PDB file of C-alpha atoms in Angstrom:
ATOM      1  CA  MET Y 156     165.124  94.258 123.904  1.00 47.00           C
ATOM      2  CA  LEU Y 157     167.485  93.681 120.859  1.00 45.00           C
ATOM      3  CA  ASN Y 158     166.520  97.122 119.490  1.00 54.00           C
ATOM      4  CA  TYR Y 159     167.277  98.682 122.850  1.00 50.00           C
ATOM      5  CA  PHE Y 160     170.828  97.258 122.935  1.00 50.00           C
ATOM      6  CA  GLY Y 161     171.320  97.764 119.224  1.00 52.00           C
ATOM      7  CA  LYS Y 162     170.718 101.518 119.623  1.00 55.00           C
ATOM      8  CA  ARG Y 163     173.120 101.769 122.609  1.00 63.00           C
ATOM      9  CA  VAL Y 164     175.856  99.269 121.520  1.00 61.00           C
ATOM     10  CA  GLU Y 165     178.368 102.179 121.123  1.00 66.00           C
ATOM     11  CA  ILE Y 166     177.867 103.299 124.682  1.00 71.00           C
ATOM     12  CA  LEU Y 167     178.219  99.781 126.004  1.00 64.00           C
ATOM     13  CA  LEU Y 168     181.349  99.168 123.978  1.00 64.00           C
ATOM     14  CA  LEU Y 169     182.857 102.438 125.244  1.00 72.00           C
ATOM     15  CA  ILE Y 170     182.071 101.586 128.876  1.00 71.00           C
ATOM     16  CA  GLY Y 171     183.661  98.079 128.423  1.00 65.00           C
ATOM     17  CA  ILE Y 172     186.800  99.552 126.815  1.00 69.00           C
ATOM     18  CA  VAL Y 173     187.240 102.067 129.487  1.00 72.00           C
ATOM     19  CA  LEU Y 174     186.753  99.478 132.253  1.00 66.00           C
ATOM     20  CA  THR Y 175     189.288  97.156 130.586  1.00 66.00           C
ATOM     21  CA  ILE Y 176     191.943  99.872 130.255  1.00 66.00           C
ATOM     22  CA  LEU Y 177     191.417 101.084 133.877  1.00 66.00           C
ATOM     23  CA  SER Y 178     191.174  97.658 135.425  1.00 64.00           C
ATOM     24  CA  PRO Y 179     194.947  97.144 135.906  1.00 62.00           C
ATOM     25  CA  TRP Y 180     195.191 100.424 137.816  1.00 63.00           C
ATOM     26  CA  ILE Y 181     192.072  99.749 139.824  1.00 62.00           C
ATOM     27  CA  PHE Y 182     192.993  96.215 140.769  1.00 59.00           C
ATOM     28  CA  THR Y 183     196.492  97.218 141.946  1.00 60.00           C
ATOM     29  CA  ARG Y 184     195.208  99.847 144.376  1.00 60.00           C
ATOM     30  CA  SER Y 185     194.367  99.205 147.974  1.00 60.00           C
ATOM     31  CA  LEU Y 186     190.766 100.483 148.281  1.00 57.00           C
ATOM     32  CA  GLY Y 187     190.328  99.603 151.834  1.00 57.00           C
ATOM     33  CA  PHE Y 188     187.252  97.526 151.661  1.00 54.00           C
ATOM     34  CA  ILE Y 189     188.626  95.509 148.757  1.00 57.00           C
ATOM     35  CA  ASN Y 190     192.188  94.356 148.546  1.00 58.00           C
ATOM     36  CA  PHE Y 191     193.341  92.213 145.553  1.00 56.00           C
ATOM     37  CA  HIS Y 192     196.967  91.776 146.908  1.00 55.00           C
ATOM     38  CA  ASP Y 193     195.988  88.607 148.693  1.00 56.00           C
ATOM     39  CA  THR Y 194     194.427  86.955 145.728  1.00 53.00           C
ATOM     40  CA  GLY Y 195     197.645  85.499 144.323  1.00 53.00           C
ATOM     41  CA  ASP Y 196     199.258  86.506 141.057  1.00 57.00           C
ATOM     42  CA  ILE Y 197     197.973  89.987 140.265  1.00 55.00           C
ATOM     43  CA  GLY Y 198     198.096  89.222 136.547  1.00 57.00           C
ATOM     44  CA  SER Y 199     195.861  86.198 136.957  1.00 62.00           C
ATOM     45  CA  THR Y 200     193.513  88.271 139.040  1.00 55.00           C
ATOM     46  CA  ILE Y 201     193.229  91.042 136.549  1.00 58.00           C
ATOM     47  CA  GLY Y 202     192.894  88.541 133.703  1.00 62.00           C
ATOM     48  CA  GLY Y 203     190.162  86.604 135.589  1.00 63.00           C
ATOM     49  CA  ILE Y 204     188.183  89.712 136.332  1.00 60.00           C
ATOM     50  CA  THR Y 205     188.560  91.520 132.959  1.00 61.00           C
ATOM     51  CA  ALA Y 206     187.892  88.290 130.969  1.00 67.00           C
ATOM     52  CA  PRO Y 207     184.147  88.668 131.247  1.00 68.00           C
ATOM     53  CA  ILE Y 208     184.380  92.278 130.222  1.00 64.00           C
ATOM     54  CA  THR Y 209     186.430  91.592 127.143  1.00 70.00           C
ATOM     55  CA  SER Y 210     184.128  88.629 126.277  1.00 73.00           C
ATOM     56  CA  LEU Y 211     181.216  90.944 126.477  1.00 67.00           C
ATOM     57  CA  ILE Y 212     182.816  93.480 124.216  1.00 69.00           C
ATOM     58  CA  GLY Y 213     183.451  90.592 121.700  1.00 73.00           C
ATOM     59  CA  ALA Y 214     179.920  89.453 121.912  1.00 73.00           C
ATOM     60  CA  LEU Y 215     178.669  93.043 121.406  1.00 70.00           C
ATOM     61  CA  LEU Y 216     180.925  93.499 118.405  1.00 73.00           C
ATOM     62  CA  ILE Y 217     179.588  90.240 116.890  1.00 80.00           C
ATOM     63  CA  TYR Y 218     175.994  91.256 117.584  1.00 75.00           C
ATOM     64  CA  TYR Y 219     176.601  94.763 116.075  1.00 74.00           C
ATOM     65  CA  ALA Y 220     178.124  93.161 112.935  1.00 78.00           C
ATOM     66  CA  LEU Y 221     175.178  90.819 112.521  1.00 82.00           C
ATOM     67  CA  VAL Y 222     172.681  93.702 112.882  1.00 78.00           C
ATOM     68  CA  ALA Y 223     174.626  95.848 110.364  1.00 78.00           C
ATOM     69  CA  GLN Y 224     174.711  92.827 107.970  1.00 82.00           C
ATOM     70  CA  ARG Y 225     170.998  92.208 108.388  1.00 83.00           C
ATOM     71  CA  GLN Y 226     170.213  95.852 107.603  1.00 81.00           C
ATOM     72  CA  ALA Y 227     172.476  95.809 104.545  1.00 83.00           C
ATOM     73  CA  ASN Y 228     170.779  92.659 103.328  1.00 82.00           C
ATOM     74  CA  LYS Y 229     167.310  94.227 103.804  1.00 83.00           C
ATOM     75  CA  ILE Y 230     168.439  97.353 101.954  1.00 81.00           C
ATOM     76  CA  GLN Y 231     169.855  95.255  99.107  1.00 84.00           C
ATOM     77  CA  SER Y 232     166.791  93.164  98.891  1.00 84.00           C
ATOM     78  CA  GLU Y 233     164.607  96.257  98.727  1.00 85.00           C
ATOM     79  CA  ASN Y 234     166.726  97.807  96.088  1.00 87.00           C
ATOM     80  CA  ASN Y 235     166.491  94.636  94.034  1.00 89.00           C
ATOM     81  CA  SER Y 236     162.730  94.597  94.336  1.00 88.00           C
ATOM     82  CA  ILE Y 237     162.455  98.253  93.386  1.00 90.00           C
ATOM     83  CA  GLN Y 238     164.650  97.771  90.348  1.00 91.00           C
ATOM     84  CA  THR Y 239     162.658  94.648  89.309  1.00 91.00           C
ATOM     85  CA  LEU Y 240     159.364  96.488  89.678  1.00 92.00           C
ATOM     86  CA  LEU Y 241     160.634  99.546  87.807  1.00 92.00           C
ATOM     87  CA  THR Y 242     161.801  97.352  84.948  1.00 93.00           C
ATOM     88  CA  LEU Y 243     158.410  95.692  84.846  1.00 93.00           C
ATOM     89  CA  ILE Y 244     156.565  98.976  84.855  1.00 94.00           C
ATOM     90  CA  LEU Y 245     158.793 100.395  82.049  1.00 94.00           C
ATOM     91  CA  ASP Y 246     158.200  97.092  80.073  1.00 95.00           C
ATOM     92  CA  LEU Y 247     154.417  97.536  80.558  1.00 94.00           C
ATOM     93  CA  GLU Y 248     154.544 101.054  79.320  1.00 94.00           C
ATOM     94  CA  ASN Y 249     156.451  99.948  76.230  1.00 95.00           C
ATOM     95  CA  LYS Y 250     153.920  97.156  75.571  1.00 94.00           C
ATOM     96  CA  CYS Y 251     151.041  99.640  75.911  1.00 94.00           C
ATOM     97  CA  SER Y 252     152.589 102.164  73.530  1.00 94.00           C
ATOM     98  CA  ASN Y 253     153.328  99.389  70.978  1.00 93.00           C
ATOM     99  CA  LEU Y 254     149.975  97.584  71.214  1.00 92.00           C
ATOM    100  CA  ILE Y 255     148.707  96.864  67.703  1.00 90.00           C
ATOM    101  CA  PHE Y 256     145.054  96.631  66.584  1.00 90.00           C
ATOM    102  CA  ILE Y 257     144.325  95.396  63.031  1.00 85.00           C
ATOM    103  CA  ASP Y 258     140.969  96.355  61.581  1.00 80.00           C
ATOM    104  CA  GLU Y 259     138.968  94.582  58.801  1.00 77.00           C
ATOM    105  CA  LYS Y 260     140.946  96.342  56.068  1.00 77.00           C
ATOM    106  CA  LEU Y 261     144.241  95.312  57.716  1.00 80.00           C
ATOM    107  CA  ASN Y 262     145.056  98.805  58.807  1.00 84.00           C
ATOM    108  CA  GLN Y 263     147.076  98.998  61.974  1.00 87.00           C
ATOM    109  CA  ARG Y 264     146.364 101.236  64.906  1.00 89.00           C
ATOM    110  CA  LYS Y 265     148.898 101.591  67.703  1.00 92.00           C
ATOM    111  CA  GLY Y 266     149.062 102.655  71.348  1.00 92.00           C
ATOM    112  CA  ILE Y 267     146.123 104.511  72.722  1.00 92.00           C
ATOM    113  CA  ALA Y 268     144.259 104.155  69.357  1.00 92.00           C
ATOM    114  CA  ALA Y 269     144.672 100.392  69.570  1.00 91.00           C
ATOM    115  CA  PHE Y 270     143.172 100.367  73.118  1.00 91.00           C
ATOM    116  CA  ASN Y 271     140.265 102.537  71.972  1.00 90.00           C
ATOM    117  CA  SER Y 272     139.577 100.245  68.966  1.00 89.00           C
ATOM    118  CA  THR Y 273     139.665  97.118  71.128  1.00 88.00           C
ATOM    119  CA  SER Y 274     137.078  98.634  73.464  1.00 87.00           C
ATOM    120  CA  SER Y 275     134.860 100.021  70.758  1.00 87.00           C
ATOM    121  CA  ILE Y 276     131.265  98.711  70.557  1.00 83.00           C
ATOM    122  CA  LEU Y 277     131.901  97.533  67.055  1.00 79.00           C
ATOM    123  CA  TYR Y 278     134.758  95.271  68.026  1.00 83.00           C
ATOM    124  CA  TYR Y 279     132.933  94.119  71.125  1.00 83.00           C
ATOM    125  CA  ASP Y 280     129.980  92.968  68.985  1.00 81.00           C
ATOM    126  CA  GLN Y 281     132.469  90.991  66.859  1.00 77.00           C
ATOM    127  CA  ILE Y 282     133.871  89.050  69.810  1.00 76.00           C
ATOM    128  CA  LYS Y 283     130.585  88.589  71.670  1.00 76.00           C
ATOM    129  CA  PRO Y 284     129.640  85.448  69.857  1.00 73.00           C
ATOM    130  CA  TYR Y 285     132.856  83.786  71.121  1.00 70.00           C
ATOM    131  CA  MET Y 286     132.320  84.549  74.774  1.00 71.00           C
ATOM    132  CA  GLY Y 287     131.946  81.547  77.022  1.00 64.00           C
ATOM    133  CA  GLU Y 288     133.245  79.233  74.326  1.00 56.00           C
ATOM    134  CA  LYS Y 289     136.555  77.334  74.071  1.00 50.00           C
ATOM    135  CA  THR Y 290     139.677  79.184  72.957  1.00 49.00           C
ATOM    136  CA  ASP Y 291     139.825  76.907  69.850  1.00 49.00           C
ATOM    137  CA  ARG Y 292     136.893  78.829  68.300  1.00 50.00           C
ATOM    138  CA  TYR Y 293     138.932  81.953  67.973  1.00 47.00           C
ATOM    139  CA  LYS Y 294     140.925  80.376  65.219  1.00 50.00           C
ATOM    140  CA  ASN Y 295     137.891  80.935  62.962  1.00 50.00           C
ATOM    141  CA  ASP Y 296     138.604  84.699  62.943  1.00 66.00           C
ATOM    142  CA  LEU Y 297     142.225  85.690  62.770  1.00 67.00           C
ATOM    143  CA  MET Y 298     141.654  89.331  63.588  1.00 72.00           C
ATOM    144  CA  VAL Y 299     139.816  88.300  66.794  1.00 72.00           C
ATOM    145  CA  VAL Y 300     142.601  86.235  68.123  1.00 73.00           C
ATOM    146  CA  ILE Y 301     145.296  88.687  67.291  1.00 79.00           C
ATOM    147  CA  ASN Y 302     143.554  91.802  68.539  1.00 85.00           C
ATOM    148  CA  PHE Y 303     142.042  90.298  71.705  1.00 84.00           C
ATOM    149  CA  GLY Y 304     145.085  88.136  72.324  1.00 85.00           C
ATOM    150  CA  ASN Y 305     147.443  91.117  72.368  1.00 89.00           C
ATOM    151  CA  TYR Y 306     144.998  93.209  74.516  1.00 91.00           C
ATOM    152  CA  PHE Y 307     144.487  90.444  77.014  1.00 89.00           C
ATOM    153  CA  ASN Y 308     148.240  89.875  77.268  1.00 91.00           C
ATOM    154  CA  VAL Y 309     148.788  93.510  78.206  1.00 93.00           C
ATOM    155  CA  ILE Y 310     145.973  93.475  80.757  1.00 93.00           C
ATOM    156  CA  SER Y 311     147.237  90.256  82.293  1.00 91.00           C
ATOM    157  CA  ASN Y 312     150.735  91.656  82.675  1.00 93.00           C
ATOM    158  CA  ALA Y 313     149.373  94.866  84.197  1.00 94.00           C
ATOM    159  CA  ALA Y 314     147.386  92.886  86.748  1.00 92.00           C
ATOM    160  CA  LEU Y 315     150.421  90.823  87.833  1.00 92.00           C
ATOM    161  CA  ILE Y 316     152.659  93.936  88.112  1.00 93.00           C
ATOM    162  CA  TYR Y 317     150.014  95.691  90.208  1.00 93.00           C
ATOM    163  CA  ASP Y 318     149.756  92.768  92.588  1.00 91.00           C
ATOM    164  CA  PHE Y 319     153.601  92.547  92.757  1.00 91.00           C
ATOM    165  CA  ILE Y 320     153.662  96.302  93.776  1.00 91.00           C
ATOM    166  CA  VAL Y 321     151.012  95.848  96.388  1.00 89.00           C
ATOM    167  CA  LEU Y 322     152.570  92.744  98.007  1.00 89.00           C
ATOM    168  CA  SER Y 323     156.218  93.892  97.759  1.00 87.00           C
ATOM    169  CA  GLU Y 324     158.026  94.441 101.043  1.00 85.00           C
ATOM    170  CA  ILE Y 325     159.588  97.827 100.304  1.00 87.00           C
ATOM    171  CA  ASP Y 326     159.298 101.079 102.219  1.00 87.00           C
ATOM    172  CA  LYS Y 327     156.154 103.132 101.885  1.00 89.00           C
ATOM    173  CA  THR Y 328     157.747 106.016 100.024  1.00 90.00           C
ATOM    174  CA  ASN Y 329     159.147 103.951  97.227  1.00 90.00           C
ATOM    175  CA  LYS Y 330     156.014 101.847  96.999  1.00 90.00           C
ATOM    176  CA  HIS Y 331     153.953 105.072  96.693  1.00 91.00           C
ATOM    177  CA  ILE Y 332     156.190 106.273  93.927  1.00 92.00           C
ATOM    178  CA  LEU Y 333     155.937 103.034  92.006  1.00 92.00           C
ATOM    179  CA  GLN Y 334     152.124 102.935  92.431  1.00 91.00           C
ATOM    180  CA  LYS Y 335     151.853 106.437  91.154  1.00 92.00           C
ATOM    181  CA  ARG Y 336     153.996 105.571  88.087  1.00 92.00           C
ATOM    182  CA  PHE Y 337     151.816 102.486  87.399  1.00 94.00           C
ATOM    183  CA  GLU Y 338     148.627 104.469  87.802  1.00 92.00           C
ATOM    184  CA  GLN Y 339     149.874 106.989  85.212  1.00 92.00           C
ATOM    185  CA  ILE Y 340     150.181 104.188  82.673  1.00 93.00           C
ATOM    186  CA  TYR Y 341     146.799 102.786  83.780  1.00 93.00           C
ATOM    187  CA  ILE Y 342     145.063 106.182  83.262  1.00 92.00           C
ATOM    188  CA  VAL Y 343     146.675 106.926  79.999  1.00 93.00           C
ATOM    189  CA  TYR Y 344     146.306 103.546  78.277  1.00 93.00           C
ATOM    190  CA  LEU Y 345     144.043 101.136  80.144  1.00 92.00           C
ATOM    191  CA  ASN Y 346     141.406 102.992  82.137  1.00 92.00           C
ATOM    192  CA  LYS Y 347     139.069 103.967  79.211  1.00 91.00           C
ATOM    193  CA  SER Y 348     139.127 100.711  77.472  1.00 91.00           C
ATOM    194  CA  LEU Y 349     138.524  98.769  80.689  1.00 91.00           C
ATOM    195  CA  ARG Y 350     135.646 101.078  81.688  1.00 91.00           C
ATOM    196  CA  ARG Y 351     133.949 100.545  78.221  1.00 90.00           C
ATOM    197  CA  LEU Y 352     134.279  96.808  78.250  1.00 89.00           C
ATOM    198  CA  ASP Y 353     133.055  96.665  81.769  1.00 89.00           C
ATOM    199  CA  GLU Y 354     129.939  98.622  80.747  1.00 89.00           C
ATOM    200  CA  TYR Y 355     129.281  96.378  77.685  1.00 88.00           C
ATOM    201  CA  TYR Y 356     129.936  93.155  79.415  1.00 87.00           C
ATOM    202  CA  THR Y 357     128.074  93.943  82.618  1.00 87.00           C
ATOM    203  CA  GLU Y 358     125.003  95.151  80.758  1.00 87.00           C
ATOM    204  CA  ASP Y 359     124.843  92.090  78.525  1.00 85.00           C
ATOM    205  CA  LYS Y 360     125.236  89.754  81.509  1.00 82.00           C
ATOM    206  CA  GLN Y 361     122.378  91.441  83.356  1.00 83.00           C
ATOM    207  CA  ASN Y 362     120.234  91.191  80.250  1.00 81.00           C
ATOM    208  CA  ASP Y 363     121.173  87.560  79.816  1.00 77.00           C
ATOM    209  CA  LYS Y 364     122.565  88.243  76.331  1.00 75.00           C
ATOM    210  CA  ILE Y 365     125.831  86.506  76.917  1.00 72.00           C
ATOM    211  CA  LYS Y 366     127.312  83.702  78.971  1.00 71.00           C
ATOM    212  CA  TYR Y 367     130.046  83.916  81.553  1.00 75.00           C
ATOM    213  CA  ASP Y 368     133.437  84.487  79.860  1.00 79.00           C
ATOM    214  CA  LYS Y 369     136.608  83.807  81.970  1.00 83.00           C
ATOM    215  CA  TYR Y 370     138.736  86.212  79.911  1.00 83.00           C
ATOM    216  CA  PHE Y 371     136.412  89.133  80.466  1.00 85.00           C
ATOM    217  CA  GLU Y 372     135.940  88.210  84.136  1.00 86.00           C
ATOM    218  CA  GLU Y 373     139.736  88.425  84.618  1.00 87.00           C
ATOM    219  CA  ILE Y 374     139.896  91.750  82.902  1.00 86.00           C
ATOM    220  CA  LEU Y 375     137.032  93.190  84.970  1.00 86.00           C
ATOM    221  CA  MET Y 376     138.522  91.740  88.109  1.00 88.00           C
ATOM    222  CA  PHE Y 377     141.670  93.792  87.469  1.00 90.00           C
ATOM    223  CA  ARG Y 378     139.624  96.868  86.862  1.00 88.00           C
ATOM    224  CA  ASN Y 379     137.745  96.469  90.116  1.00 87.00           C
ATOM    225  CA  LYS Y 380     141.132  96.378  91.888  1.00 85.00           C
ATOM    226  CA  MET Y 381     142.083  99.577  90.357  1.00 84.00           C
ATOM    227  CA  ILE Y 382     138.808 101.492  90.782  1.00 73.00           C
ATOM    228  CA  SER Y 383     139.422 102.545  94.399  1.00 59.00           C
ATOM    229  CA  PRO Y 384     143.037 103.814  94.106  1.00 51.00           C
ATOM    230  CA  ILE Y 385     142.411 105.459  90.658  1.00 45.00           C
ATOM    231  CA  LEU Y 386     138.932 106.928  90.935  1.00 41.00           C
TER     232      LEU Y 386
END
């Protein structure tokens, strides 16, 4: 009902204005079946009859202003959400391109090379003994805590951003654009390393070679979310 009147508010206002303008002429005519000359002061008569019309016009104007304000607030809220998401996506891309992996010889690998090194079978075998244990044990191997910590931080941020995009209340077109931008980053930097770690971890769990590890479970939970839209 509100949408019905909202779309026709201009017509209703026009009708009300026309009736208000014509009412003095109409109410001073003798129309035969209706005669306002016997109702007392003609000004009071016109005022009494047109008051509901002018009140209706005022109410419609207020309603129209509220609807316009609501739409403006919605647009502003969507723009803020889009800008926030875009900033987060760009920040994620920057973190991915600057991810550092330090090998045994203290050589640094950056970006895609860092993701590939983190998901290599050699590195996986290095961190396997720590799976299922308390985080404190990572301090025994500085390279493990640096490399895996940096990698896990990027994956965690990516998972949060993806959920933010999916749950955001923005129009479908902008959401689709943001999802595509996110998926590009995922494919370039994250997909290969997550697929490898998924294969290693799942195989070892099935063969009872390792215990449950909450960090890897979080990583693979994120990958499972991304399998459908990406692959």
